[in-house]
């Protein structure tokens, strides 16, 4: 069965510091991978999407970036964190069945607090 | 305009009773999929149920069923025989089938369900 891991689970970082969040998926090949952010009490906002190694689509321009160095690894980064980067970051994976039926499965998330 | 609207910020239900969580959507695409997710206090988003726009029957998964009314553009989640563990945030989401961003799931703002003993 497929599993998805995210770490760290919780992170407190000062403004201006760098960020690296990691997501890995097990038990599947060539998944689509996603990074979402959820602000407190809000719905999910798609940040990045990847259909393969090195292929990244950005949904929202910001000071975050994403990379996919391996098939089942997805990394979210920032060179300098802003206060507004605080939130709950969720990684998700999916496997194509047909477009409208492609179900995304989420990891446990990382809570980021920027002070 | 919002593509997914969940009008109930919070709902309360007694244990063992059924509850309906509302979701309306807005799309001009004839091909779309609707999803419901559960988010407990731990934060993980758990997939519950899926309904395709061309599906003739309402989707069911155990105690979850989706009341799909295509003409009204609504996709309400029905939870039967509520359990204390059902207390969580519930999100409705949609994927549209055509266009360049067909990978994108658009989420509603969620409904917080509290199950009372």
Short mmCIF file of C-alpha atoms in Angstrom, two decimals:
data_model
loop_
_atom_site.label_atom_id
_atom_site.label_comp_id
_atom_site.label_asym_id
_atom_site.label_seq_id
_atom_site.Cartn_x
_atom_site.Cartn_y
_atom_site.Cartn_z
CA UNK A 1 0.00 0.00 0.00
CA UNK A 2 1.04 3.59 -0.52
CA UNK A 3 2.24 5.83 2.25
CA UNK A 4 3.30 9.45 2.31
CA UNK A 5 5.69 11.00 4.80
CA UNK A 6 6.38 14.59 5.67
CA UNK A 7 8.99 16.09 7.95
CA UNK A 8 9.44 17.83 10.12
CA UNK A 9 6.04 17.66 11.77
CA UNK A 10 6.48 21.03 13.44
CA UNK A 11 8.90 23.85 12.77
CA UNK A 12 9.49 27.24 14.37
CA UNK A 13 11.75 29.51 12.34
CA UNK A 14 12.80 33.17 12.58
CA UNK A 15 11.93 35.63 9.85
CA UNK A 16 14.59 35.66 7.16
CA UNK A 17 15.79 32.13 7.79
CA UNK A 18 15.77 29.43 5.09
CA UNK A 19 13.24 26.62 4.88
CA UNK A 20 13.28 23.06 3.64
CA UNK A 21 10.28 20.76 3.99
CA UNK A 22 10.45 17.26 2.63
CA UNK A 23 7.81 14.88 1.35
CA UNK A 24 8.33 11.30 0.24
CA UNK A 25 5.91 8.75 -1.12
CA UNK A 26 6.27 4.97 -0.90
CA UNK A 27 4.51 2.20 -2.74
CA UNK A 28 3.83 3.90 -6.06
CA UNK A 29 5.72 5.02 -9.14
CA UNK A 30 5.64 8.29 -11.04
CA UNK A 31 3.03 9.95 -8.85
CA UNK A 32 1.81 13.47 -9.32
CA UNK A 33 2.93 15.46 -6.29
CA UNK A 34 1.47 18.59 -4.73
CA UNK A 35 2.28 21.16 -2.07
CA UNK A 36 -0.61 22.95 -0.36
CA UNK A 37 -0.71 25.58 2.36
CA UNK A 38 -3.55 25.98 4.82
CA UNK A 39 -3.77 29.18 6.84
CA UNK A 40 -5.48 28.95 10.23
CA UNK A 41 -9.20 28.27 9.81
CA UNK A 42 -9.01 28.36 6.03
CA UNK A 43 -9.22 26.00 3.11
CA UNK A 44 -6.27 24.68 1.16
CA UNK A 45 -4.29 26.71 -1.36
CA UNK A 46 -2.30 24.85 -4.00
CA UNK A 47 1.28 26.09 -4.13
CA UNK A 48 3.13 23.72 -6.48
CA UNK A 49 2.42 20.73 -8.64
CA UNK A 50 4.77 18.20 -10.25
CA UNK A 51 4.11 15.50 -12.85
CA UNK A 52 7.68 14.17 -12.89
CA UNK A 53 11.30 14.63 -11.87
CA UNK A 54 12.37 18.21 -12.40
CA UNK A 55 8.91 19.26 -13.60
CA UNK A 56 7.42 21.89 -11.31
CA UNK A 57 4.41 24.12 -11.87
CA UNK A 58 3.88 27.09 -9.61
CA UNK A 59 0.35 28.06 -8.81
CA UNK A 60 0.95 31.17 -6.72
CA UNK A 61 3.94 33.53 -7.07
CA UNK A 62 5.71 33.92 -3.73
CA UNK A 63 9.05 33.48 -2.05
CA UNK A 64 8.68 29.72 -1.95
CA UNK A 65 10.08 27.22 -4.43
CA UNK A 66 9.74 23.49 -4.96
CA UNK A 67 11.96 20.79 -6.35
CA UNK A 68 11.59 17.14 -7.24
CA UNK A 69 15.02 15.55 -7.26
CA UNK A 70 13.71 11.99 -7.27
CA UNK A 71 10.54 10.33 -8.49
CA UNK A 72 8.94 10.08 -5.08
CA UNK A 73 10.52 13.05 -3.32
CA UNK A 74 9.15 16.58 -3.25
CA UNK A 75 10.82 19.45 -1.43
CA UNK A 76 9.46 22.87 -0.52
CA UNK A 77 12.03 25.57 0.09
CA UNK A 78 12.52 29.20 0.84
CA UNK A 79 15.67 31.30 1.01
CA UNK A 80 14.17 33.84 3.42
CA UNK A 81 10.98 33.18 5.35
CA UNK A 82 8.32 35.84 5.84
CA UNK A 83 5.82 36.07 8.68
CA UNK A 84 3.10 35.35 6.14
CA UNK A 85 4.67 31.97 5.38
CA UNK A 86 3.32 30.61 8.67
CA UNK A 87 0.76 27.90 8.18
CA UNK A 88 0.11 24.22 7.76
CA UNK A 89 1.86 22.69 4.77
CA UNK A 90 0.43 19.57 3.24
CA UNK A 91 1.98 17.35 0.61
CA UNK A 92 -0.24 15.15 -1.52
CA UNK A 93 0.16 12.52 -4.20
CA UNK A 94 -2.07 11.13 -6.89
CA UNK A 95 -1.96 8.63 -9.69
CA UNK A 96 -3.70 9.35 -12.93
CA UNK A 97 -6.86 7.34 -13.56
CA UNK A 98 -8.74 9.82 -15.62
CA UNK A 99 -8.59 13.55 -15.14
CA UNK A 100 -11.66 14.21 -13.08
CA UNK A 101 -11.27 11.09 -10.97
CA UNK A 102 -7.66 11.61 -9.96
CA UNK A 103 -7.83 11.41 -6.18
CA UNK A 104 -5.21 13.17 -4.09
CA UNK A 105 -3.99 11.57 -0.88
CA UNK A 106 -2.42 13.76 1.74
CA UNK A 107 0.45 13.44 4.13
CA UNK A 108 0.34 14.30 7.84
CA UNK A 109 1.47 17.89 7.26
CA UNK A 110 4.04 20.28 8.70
CA UNK A 111 3.05 23.11 11.00
CA UNK A 112 5.33 26.09 10.35
CA UNK A 113 5.47 29.10 12.62
CA UNK A 114 7.59 32.02 11.51
CA UNK A 115 8.45 34.46 14.29
CA UNK B 1 -16.79 33.99 -7.67
CA UNK B 2 -16.17 31.08 -5.37
CA UNK B 3 -16.17 27.75 -7.11
CA UNK B 4 -16.95 25.75 -3.96
CA UNK B 5 -19.28 27.10 -1.29
CA UNK B 6 -19.80 25.50 2.09
CA UNK B 7 -22.35 27.65 3.87
CA UNK B 8 -22.22 25.93 7.26
CA UNK B 9 -19.19 27.06 9.26
CA UNK B 10 -20.18 24.66 12.04
CA UNK B 11 -22.64 21.85 12.61
CA UNK B 12 -23.67 19.86 15.67
CA UNK B 13 -25.16 16.38 15.68
CA UNK B 14 -26.04 13.85 18.33
CA UNK B 15 -24.18 10.57 18.30
CA UNK B 16 -25.93 7.91 16.19
CA UNK B 17 -27.92 10.46 14.22
CA UNK B 18 -27.42 11.35 10.56
CA UNK B 19 -26.06 14.70 9.42
CA UNK B 20 -25.86 16.47 6.07
CA UNK B 21 -23.03 18.82 5.20
CA UNK B 22 -23.80 21.19 2.35
CA UNK B 23 -21.66 21.92 -0.68
CA UNK B 24 -22.53 23.88 -3.80
CA UNK B 25 -20.21 24.34 -6.73
CA UNK B 26 -19.87 26.57 -9.72
CA UNK B 27 -18.52 25.39 -13.06
CA UNK B 28 -19.38 25.62 -16.73
CA UNK B 29 -17.29 22.55 -17.52
CA UNK B 30 -19.50 19.50 -18.26
CA UNK B 31 -16.77 17.20 -16.96
CA UNK B 32 -15.82 17.53 -13.31
CA UNK B 33 -15.24 15.55 -10.17
CA UNK B 34 -16.32 16.29 -6.63
CA UNK B 35 -14.46 15.13 -3.54
CA UNK B 36 -15.01 15.23 0.20
CA UNK B 37 -12.19 15.19 2.70
CA UNK B 38 -12.14 14.95 6.48
CA UNK B 39 -9.56 16.83 8.54
CA UNK B 40 -9.40 15.83 12.21
CA UNK B 41 -7.59 17.98 14.73
CA UNK B 42 -4.34 16.16 13.90
CA UNK B 43 -4.38 17.96 10.55
CA UNK B 44 -4.18 15.13 8.04
CA UNK B 45 -6.64 15.36 5.15
CA UNK B 46 -8.46 12.06 4.73
CA UNK B 47 -10.22 11.27 1.46
CA UNK B 48 -13.80 10.17 2.02
CA UNK B 49 -15.78 9.99 -1.20
CA UNK B 50 -15.80 10.91 -4.89
CA UNK B 51 -18.58 11.74 -7.36
CA UNK B 52 -18.07 12.25 -11.09
CA UNK B 53 -20.26 14.59 -13.08
CA UNK B 54 -21.31 11.76 -15.40
CA UNK B 55 -22.01 9.26 -12.66
CA UNK B 56 -25.64 8.22 -12.76
CA UNK B 57 -25.84 7.09 -9.16
CA UNK B 58 -24.95 8.84 -5.94
CA UNK B 59 -21.64 7.69 -4.50
CA UNK B 60 -21.57 5.74 -1.25
CA UNK B 61 -18.66 4.63 0.96
CA UNK B 62 -19.70 2.91 4.15
CA UNK B 63 -21.46 5.49 6.34
CA UNK B 64 -20.75 8.26 3.85
CA UNK B 65 -22.98 9.04 0.92
CA UNK B 66 -23.05 11.92 -1.48
CA UNK B 67 -26.38 13.53 -2.36
CA UNK B 68 -25.55 14.74 -5.87
CA UNK B 69 -28.04 17.11 -7.44
CA UNK B 70 -26.49 18.12 -10.72
CA UNK B 71 -29.11 20.64 -11.79
CA UNK B 72 -28.81 22.45 -8.49
CA UNK B 73 -25.02 22.10 -8.53
CA UNK B 74 -24.95 20.64 -5.09
CA UNK B 75 -22.97 17.73 -3.66
CA UNK B 76 -23.95 17.31 -0.04
CA UNK B 77 -22.21 14.80 2.19
CA UNK B 78 -24.44 12.64 4.33
CA UNK B 79 -22.95 10.86 7.33
CA UNK B 80 -25.20 8.22 8.79
CA UNK B 81 -25.06 6.99 12.39
CA UNK B 82 -22.61 9.66 13.54
CA UNK B 83 -19.78 8.63 15.82
CA UNK B 84 -17.68 10.71 18.19
CA UNK B 85 -14.73 10.14 15.90
CA UNK B 86 -16.56 11.94 13.12
CA UNK B 87 -15.90 15.25 14.85
CA UNK B 88 -13.63 17.06 12.41
CA UNK B 89 -13.44 19.67 9.70
CA UNK B 90 -14.97 18.55 6.39
CA UNK B 91 -13.95 19.98 3.05
CA UNK B 92 -15.66 19.77 -0.30
CA UNK B 93 -13.43 20.03 -3.37
CA UNK B 94 -13.80 20.02 -7.14
CA UNK B 95 -11.63 19.23 -10.12
CA UNK B 96 -12.70 20.46 -13.53
CA UNK B 97 -11.96 18.22 -16.47
CA UNK B 98 -10.80 20.50 -19.21
CA UNK B 99 -8.38 23.34 -19.53
CA UNK B 100 -4.80 23.78 -18.55
CA UNK B 101 -5.32 23.51 -14.82
CA UNK B 102 -7.16 20.23 -14.80
CA UNK B 103 -4.83 18.94 -12.11
CA UNK B 104 -6.06 21.52 -9.64
CA UNK B 105 -8.37 20.72 -6.74
CA UNK B 106 -10.37 23.73 -5.57
CA UNK B 107 -11.42 23.49 -1.94
CA UNK B 108 -14.24 25.07 -0.01
CA UNK B 109 -13.65 26.73 3.34
CA UNK B 110 -14.91 23.75 5.28
CA UNK B 111 -17.53 22.84 7.86
CA UNK B 112 -16.61 21.98 11.44
CA UNK B 113 -18.70 19.04 12.60
CA UNK B 114 -19.07 18.33 16.29
CA UNK B 115 -20.66 15.06 17.39
CA UNK B 116 -22.18 15.22 20.86
CA UNK B 117 -22.47 12.12 23.06
#
